[in-house]
Tab-separated table of C-alpha atoms and ligand atoms in Angstrom:
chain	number	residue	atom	x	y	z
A	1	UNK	CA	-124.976	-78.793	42.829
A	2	UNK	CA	-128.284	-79.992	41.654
A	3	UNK	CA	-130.021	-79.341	45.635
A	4	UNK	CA	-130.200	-75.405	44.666
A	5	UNK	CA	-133.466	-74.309	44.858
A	6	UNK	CA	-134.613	-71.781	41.864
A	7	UNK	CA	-136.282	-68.640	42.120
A	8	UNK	CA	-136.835	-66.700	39.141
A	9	UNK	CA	-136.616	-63.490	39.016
A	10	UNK	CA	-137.135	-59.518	37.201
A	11	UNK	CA	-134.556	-57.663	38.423
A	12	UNK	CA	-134.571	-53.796	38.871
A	13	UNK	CA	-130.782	-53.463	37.549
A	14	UNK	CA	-127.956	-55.117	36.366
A	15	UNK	CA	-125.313	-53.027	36.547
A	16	UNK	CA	-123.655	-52.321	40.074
A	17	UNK	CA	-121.133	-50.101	41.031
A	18	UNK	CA	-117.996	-50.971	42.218
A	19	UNK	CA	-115.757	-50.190	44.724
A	20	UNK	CA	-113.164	-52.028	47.350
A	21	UNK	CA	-111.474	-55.025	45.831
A	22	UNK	CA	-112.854	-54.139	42.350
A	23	UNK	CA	-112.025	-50.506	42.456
A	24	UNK	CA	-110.211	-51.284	39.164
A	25	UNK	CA	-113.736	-51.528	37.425
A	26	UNK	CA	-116.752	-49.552	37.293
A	27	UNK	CA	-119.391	-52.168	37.605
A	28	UNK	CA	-120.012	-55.890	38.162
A	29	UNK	CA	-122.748	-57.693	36.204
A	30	UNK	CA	-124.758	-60.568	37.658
A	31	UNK	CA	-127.398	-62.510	35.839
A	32	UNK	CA	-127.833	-64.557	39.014
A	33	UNK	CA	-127.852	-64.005	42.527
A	34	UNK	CA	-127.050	-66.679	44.612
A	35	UNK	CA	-124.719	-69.727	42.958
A	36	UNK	CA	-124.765	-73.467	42.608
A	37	UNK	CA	-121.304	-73.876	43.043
A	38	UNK	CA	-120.068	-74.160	47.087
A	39	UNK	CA	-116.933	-73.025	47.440
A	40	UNK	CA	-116.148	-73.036	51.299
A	41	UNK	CA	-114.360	-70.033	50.961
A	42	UNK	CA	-116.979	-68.017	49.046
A	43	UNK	CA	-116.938	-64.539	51.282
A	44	UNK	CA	-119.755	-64.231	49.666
A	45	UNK	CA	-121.427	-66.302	52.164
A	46	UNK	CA	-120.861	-63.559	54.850
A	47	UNK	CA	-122.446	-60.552	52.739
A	48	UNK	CA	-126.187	-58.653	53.003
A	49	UNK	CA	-127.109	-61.023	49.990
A	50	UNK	CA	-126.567	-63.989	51.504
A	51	UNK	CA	-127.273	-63.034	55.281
A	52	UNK	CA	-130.697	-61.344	54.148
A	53	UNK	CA	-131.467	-63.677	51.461
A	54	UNK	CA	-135.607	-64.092	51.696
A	55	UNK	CA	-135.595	-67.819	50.648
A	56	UNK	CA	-133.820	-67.845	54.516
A	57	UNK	CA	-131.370	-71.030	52.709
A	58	UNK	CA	-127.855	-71.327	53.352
A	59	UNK	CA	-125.040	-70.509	50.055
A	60	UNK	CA	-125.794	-72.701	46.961
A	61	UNK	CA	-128.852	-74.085	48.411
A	62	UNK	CA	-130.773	-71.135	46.099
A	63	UNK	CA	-130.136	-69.226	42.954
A	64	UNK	CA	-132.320	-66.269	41.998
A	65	UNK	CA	-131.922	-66.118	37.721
A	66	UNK	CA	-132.707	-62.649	36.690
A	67	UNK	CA	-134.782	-63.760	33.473
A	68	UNK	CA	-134.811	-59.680	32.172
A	69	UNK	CA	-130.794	-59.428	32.568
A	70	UNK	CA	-130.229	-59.187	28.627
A	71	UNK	CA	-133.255	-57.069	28.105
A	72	UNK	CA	-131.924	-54.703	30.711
A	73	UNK	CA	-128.605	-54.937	30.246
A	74	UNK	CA	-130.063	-53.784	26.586
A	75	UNK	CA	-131.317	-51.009	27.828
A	76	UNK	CA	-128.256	-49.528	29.697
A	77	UNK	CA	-126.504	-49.627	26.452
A	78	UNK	CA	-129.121	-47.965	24.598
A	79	UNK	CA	-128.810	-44.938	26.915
A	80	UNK	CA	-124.919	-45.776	26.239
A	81	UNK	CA	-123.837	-46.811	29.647
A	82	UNK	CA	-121.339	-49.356	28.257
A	83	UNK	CA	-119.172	-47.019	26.388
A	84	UNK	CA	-116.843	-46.642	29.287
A	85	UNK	CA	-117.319	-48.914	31.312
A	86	UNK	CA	-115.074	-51.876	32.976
A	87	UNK	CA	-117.336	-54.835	33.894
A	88	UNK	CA	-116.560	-57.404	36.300
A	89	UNK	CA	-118.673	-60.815	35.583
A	90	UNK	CA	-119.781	-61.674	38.296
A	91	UNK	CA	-119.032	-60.897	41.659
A	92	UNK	CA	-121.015	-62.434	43.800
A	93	UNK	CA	-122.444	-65.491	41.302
A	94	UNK	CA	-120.550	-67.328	38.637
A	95	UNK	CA	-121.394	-66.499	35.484
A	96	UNK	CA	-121.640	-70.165	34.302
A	97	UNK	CA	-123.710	-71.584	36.967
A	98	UNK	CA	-125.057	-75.095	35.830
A	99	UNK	CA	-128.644	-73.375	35.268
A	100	UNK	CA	-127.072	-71.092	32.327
A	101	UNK	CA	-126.717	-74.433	30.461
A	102	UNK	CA	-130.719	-73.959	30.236
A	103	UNK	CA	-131.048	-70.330	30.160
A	104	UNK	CA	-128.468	-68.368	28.701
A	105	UNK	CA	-128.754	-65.037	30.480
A	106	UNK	CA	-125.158	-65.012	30.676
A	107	UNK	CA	-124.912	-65.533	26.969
A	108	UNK	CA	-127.719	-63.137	26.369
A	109	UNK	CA	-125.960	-60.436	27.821
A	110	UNK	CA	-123.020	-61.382	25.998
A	111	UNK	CA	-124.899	-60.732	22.799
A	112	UNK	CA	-125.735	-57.111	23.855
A	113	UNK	CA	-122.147	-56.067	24.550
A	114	UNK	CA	-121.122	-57.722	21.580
A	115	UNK	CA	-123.230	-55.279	19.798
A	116	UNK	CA	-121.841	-52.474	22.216
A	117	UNK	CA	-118.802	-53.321	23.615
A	118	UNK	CA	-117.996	-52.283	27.436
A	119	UNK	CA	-114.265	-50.782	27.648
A	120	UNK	CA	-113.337	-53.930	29.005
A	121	UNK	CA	-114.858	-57.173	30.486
A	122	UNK	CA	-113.833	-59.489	32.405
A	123	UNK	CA	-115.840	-63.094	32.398
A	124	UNK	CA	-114.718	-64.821	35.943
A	125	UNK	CA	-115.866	-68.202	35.921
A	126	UNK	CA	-114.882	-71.943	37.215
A	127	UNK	CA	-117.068	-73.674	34.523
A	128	UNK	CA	-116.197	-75.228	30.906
A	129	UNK	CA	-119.832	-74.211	29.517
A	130	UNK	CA	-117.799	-71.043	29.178
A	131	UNK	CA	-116.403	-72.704	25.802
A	132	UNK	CA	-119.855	-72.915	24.573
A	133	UNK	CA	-119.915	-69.275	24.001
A	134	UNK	CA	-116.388	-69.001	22.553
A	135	UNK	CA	-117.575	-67.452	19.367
A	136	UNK	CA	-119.221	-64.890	20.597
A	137	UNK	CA	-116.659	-63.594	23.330
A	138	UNK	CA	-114.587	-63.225	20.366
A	139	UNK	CA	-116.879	-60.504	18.832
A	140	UNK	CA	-116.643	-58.502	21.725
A	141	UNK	CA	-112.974	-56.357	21.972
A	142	UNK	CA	-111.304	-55.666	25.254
A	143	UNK	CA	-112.586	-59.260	26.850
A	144	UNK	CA	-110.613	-61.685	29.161
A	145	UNK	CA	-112.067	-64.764	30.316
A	146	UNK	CA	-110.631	-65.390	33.791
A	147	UNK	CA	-111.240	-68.655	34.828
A	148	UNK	CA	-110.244	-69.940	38.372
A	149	UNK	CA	-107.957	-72.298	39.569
A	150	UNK	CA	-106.493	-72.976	43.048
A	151	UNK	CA	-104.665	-75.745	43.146
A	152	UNK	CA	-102.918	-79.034	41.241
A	153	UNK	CA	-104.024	-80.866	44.525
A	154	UNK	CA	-107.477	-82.834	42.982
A	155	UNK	CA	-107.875	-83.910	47.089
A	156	UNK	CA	-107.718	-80.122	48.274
A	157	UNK	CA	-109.528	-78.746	45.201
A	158	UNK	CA	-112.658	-81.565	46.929
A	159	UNK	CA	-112.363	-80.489	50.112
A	160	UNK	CA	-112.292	-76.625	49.133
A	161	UNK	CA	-115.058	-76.688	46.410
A	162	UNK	CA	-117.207	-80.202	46.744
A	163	UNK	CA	-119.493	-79.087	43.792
A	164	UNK	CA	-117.081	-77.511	41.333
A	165	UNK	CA	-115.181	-78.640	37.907
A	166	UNK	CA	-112.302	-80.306	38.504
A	167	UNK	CA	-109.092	-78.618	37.739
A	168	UNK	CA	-107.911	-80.713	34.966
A	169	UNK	CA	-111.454	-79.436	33.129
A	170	UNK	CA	-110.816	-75.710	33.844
A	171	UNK	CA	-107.381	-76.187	32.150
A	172	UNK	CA	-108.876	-77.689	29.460
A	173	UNK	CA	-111.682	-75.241	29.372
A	174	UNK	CA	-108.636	-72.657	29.464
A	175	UNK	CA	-106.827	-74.111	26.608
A	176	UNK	CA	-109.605	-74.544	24.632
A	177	UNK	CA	-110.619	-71.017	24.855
A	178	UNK	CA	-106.746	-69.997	23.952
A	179	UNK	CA	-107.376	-72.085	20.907
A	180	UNK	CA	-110.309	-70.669	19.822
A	181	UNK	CA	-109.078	-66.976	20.264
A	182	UNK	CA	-109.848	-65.809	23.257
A	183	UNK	CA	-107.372	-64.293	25.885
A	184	UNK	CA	-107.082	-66.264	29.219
A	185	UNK	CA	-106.298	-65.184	32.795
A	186	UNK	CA	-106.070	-67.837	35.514
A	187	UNK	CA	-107.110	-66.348	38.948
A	188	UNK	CA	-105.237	-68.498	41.093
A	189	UNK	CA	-107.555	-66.820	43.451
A	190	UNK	CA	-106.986	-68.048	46.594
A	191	UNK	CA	-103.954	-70.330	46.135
A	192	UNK	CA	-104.978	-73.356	47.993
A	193	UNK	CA	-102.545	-76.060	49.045
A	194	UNK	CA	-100.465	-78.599	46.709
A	195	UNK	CA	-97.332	-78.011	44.225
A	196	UNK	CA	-96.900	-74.279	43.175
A	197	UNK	CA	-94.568	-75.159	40.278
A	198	UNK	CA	-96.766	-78.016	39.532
A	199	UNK	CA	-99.602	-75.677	39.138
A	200	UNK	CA	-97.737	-72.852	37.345
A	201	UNK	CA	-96.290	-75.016	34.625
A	202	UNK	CA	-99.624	-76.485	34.022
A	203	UNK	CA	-100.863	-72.876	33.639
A	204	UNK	CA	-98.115	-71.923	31.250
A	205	UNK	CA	-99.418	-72.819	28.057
A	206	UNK	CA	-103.175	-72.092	28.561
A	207	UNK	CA	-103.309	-68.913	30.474
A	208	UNK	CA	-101.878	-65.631	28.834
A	209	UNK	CA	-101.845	-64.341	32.565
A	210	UNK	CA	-102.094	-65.202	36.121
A	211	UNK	CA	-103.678	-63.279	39.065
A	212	UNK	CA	-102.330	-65.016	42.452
A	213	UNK	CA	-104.208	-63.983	45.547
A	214	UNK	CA	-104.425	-65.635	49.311
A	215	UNK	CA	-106.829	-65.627	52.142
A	216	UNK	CA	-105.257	-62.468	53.857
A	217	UNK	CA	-105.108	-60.039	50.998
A	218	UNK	CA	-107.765	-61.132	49.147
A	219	UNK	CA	-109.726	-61.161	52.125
A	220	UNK	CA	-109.973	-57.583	52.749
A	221	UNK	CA	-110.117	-58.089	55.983
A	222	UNK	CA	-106.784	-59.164	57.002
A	223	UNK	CA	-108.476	-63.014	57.291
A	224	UNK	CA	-110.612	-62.703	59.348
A	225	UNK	CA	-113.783	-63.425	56.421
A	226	UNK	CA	-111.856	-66.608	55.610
A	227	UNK	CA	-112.543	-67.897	58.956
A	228	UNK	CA	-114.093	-70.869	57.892
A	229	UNK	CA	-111.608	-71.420	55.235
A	230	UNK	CA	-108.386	-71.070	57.150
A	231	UNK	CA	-109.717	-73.178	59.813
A	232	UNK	CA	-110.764	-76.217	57.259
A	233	UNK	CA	-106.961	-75.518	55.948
A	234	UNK	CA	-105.487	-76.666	59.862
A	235	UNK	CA	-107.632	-79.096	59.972
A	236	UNK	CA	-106.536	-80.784	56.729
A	237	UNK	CA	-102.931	-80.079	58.448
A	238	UNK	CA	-101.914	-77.348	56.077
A	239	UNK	CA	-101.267	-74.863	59.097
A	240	UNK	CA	-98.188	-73.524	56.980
A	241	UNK	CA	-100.635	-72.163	54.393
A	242	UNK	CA	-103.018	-70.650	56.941
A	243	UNK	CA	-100.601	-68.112	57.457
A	244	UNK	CA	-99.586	-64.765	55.991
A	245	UNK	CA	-97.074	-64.806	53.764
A	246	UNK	CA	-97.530	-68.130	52.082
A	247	UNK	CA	-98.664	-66.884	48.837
A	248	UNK	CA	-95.090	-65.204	48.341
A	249	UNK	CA	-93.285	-67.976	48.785
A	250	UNK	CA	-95.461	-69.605	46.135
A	251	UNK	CA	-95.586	-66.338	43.838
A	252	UNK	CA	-91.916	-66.792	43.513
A	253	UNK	CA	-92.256	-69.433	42.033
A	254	UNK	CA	-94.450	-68.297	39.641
A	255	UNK	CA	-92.200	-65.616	38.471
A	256	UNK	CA	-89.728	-67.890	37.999
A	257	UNK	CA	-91.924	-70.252	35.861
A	258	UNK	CA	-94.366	-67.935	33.790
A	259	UNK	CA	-91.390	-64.574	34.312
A	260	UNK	CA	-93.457	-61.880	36.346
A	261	UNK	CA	-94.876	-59.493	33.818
A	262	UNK	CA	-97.370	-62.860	33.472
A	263	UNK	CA	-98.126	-62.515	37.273
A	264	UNK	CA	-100.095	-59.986	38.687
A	265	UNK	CA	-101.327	-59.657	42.867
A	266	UNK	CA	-104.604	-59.747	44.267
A	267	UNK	CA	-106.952	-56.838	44.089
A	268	UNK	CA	-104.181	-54.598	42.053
A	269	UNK	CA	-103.836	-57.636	39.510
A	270	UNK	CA	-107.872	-57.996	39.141
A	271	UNK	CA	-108.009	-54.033	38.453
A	272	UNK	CA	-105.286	-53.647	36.322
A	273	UNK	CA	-107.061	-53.643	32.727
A	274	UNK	CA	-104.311	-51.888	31.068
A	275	UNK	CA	-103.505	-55.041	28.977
A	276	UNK	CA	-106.762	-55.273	27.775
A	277	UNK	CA	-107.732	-51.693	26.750
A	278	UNK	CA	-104.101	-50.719	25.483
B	301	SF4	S1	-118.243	-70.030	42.199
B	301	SF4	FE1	-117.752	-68.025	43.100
B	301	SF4	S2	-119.712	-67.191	43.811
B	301	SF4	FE2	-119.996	-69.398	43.461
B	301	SF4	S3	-119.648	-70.359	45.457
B	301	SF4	FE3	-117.688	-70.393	44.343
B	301	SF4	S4	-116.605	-68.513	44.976
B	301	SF4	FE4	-118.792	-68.273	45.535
């Protein structure tokens, strides 16, 4: 985590259109590129950022802060560009790399669109600095912090995502943002090996809503992005899960443990903001 390389950065946007797997919003929002975490199956990895990235540096070996994210992100809501829009943070970064301990870009646009509030936002993240900015996600209306967790499995979540938070700290960072007032969604996003019930009914009382997704659908691609990741999966001997299908075995049993109106699939589940702007 700490071997990242920084390069700041003025960026010439921050808002991005959407489309594809986040059709359900209008933009994403990224006060980084790059990321510190190193998921192995970040698809990131395989898109124009990463593949043309000038610091030539392989994923999570650089991260690219955009120091004028607020200020812009400022400016689009000046001309009123929030009003209607759905914002996905972030898509190709998380939001609460370690470096936004030390700058707060995140939190600085956080500030602007608690002054004028997007339609709806959704904060994806992996990290519990999230729960320093509590407080002020609670100013803004029509906000979800999504916060991802694959697996019960503290052996597969290593394997999968060396330099991330462990699970048992992203269901704390879950409950403690419940507790402070802020709504919760756990993107189970992909389901990784280990004990679906397990998982759910740790979930249950910390997450007002789960999005389940595997390494076909959410692949967009019918798996063949995940490469990497489905391969590391037979390796480990989890060839079951490497295969289509496995995530409905496991998402009944997550409609049988959190009832499925708490339980929403893959790209539909991400874009389906109805419970946030009803
Ligand atoms: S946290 Fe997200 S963006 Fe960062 S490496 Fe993991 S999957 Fe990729």
């Amino acid at each position: 985590m700490g071997r990242a390389q920084v390069f700041v950065k003025d960026a010439r946007s921050i808002l991005t259109r959407t489309g594809g797997f986040l059709s359900g919003f209008t933009h994403s929002l990224q006060p980084y590129a790059g990321c510190q975490f190193s998921c192995l199956y970040c698809y990131v990895r395989e898109m124009t950022i990463q593949r043309t990235n000038p610091h030539r540096l392989p994923w999570s070996h650089w991260i690219a802060p955009k120091r004028n994210a607020p200020e812009l992100l400022d400016a689009a809501a000046r001309r009123g560009m929030l009003d209607q829009a759905r914002i996905f943070c972030s898509s190709a970064t998380d939001p609460y790399t370690p470096l936004e301990r030390k700058l707060g870009l995140t939190r600085g646009c956080l500030e602007v669109m608690a002054r004028r509030p997007p339609e709806a936002l959704v904060v994806q993240t992996r990290s519990p600095l999230v729960l320093r900015d509590a407080a002020l996600l609670r100013r803004i209306p029509r906000v979800v912090v999504s916060v991802t967790v694959t697996t019960d499995d503290e052996s597969v979540r290593r394997a999968f995502e060396p330099d991330s938070p462990s699970t048992a700290r992203r269901l704390e960072t879950l409950g403690g943002l419940r507790e402070a007032g802020v709504r919760t969604q756990a993107a189970v996003a992909p389901l990784l090996p280990g004990d679906p019930e397990r998982l759910a009914r740790a979930l249950d009382p910390v997450a007002d809503r789960v999005v389940l997704d595997d390494f076909f659908r959410g692949d967009g691609a019918g798996g063949r992005r995940s490469g990497a990741a489905l391969a590391r999966l037979r390796d480990l001997g989890f060839a079951n899960h490497a295969e289509p299908g496995y995530a409905d075995r496991a998402a009944a049993v997550f409609d049988d443990v959190l009832g499925p109106d708490r339980v929403v699939h893959s790209a539909d589940g991400f874009g389906d903001l109805d419970w946030l702007t009803a």
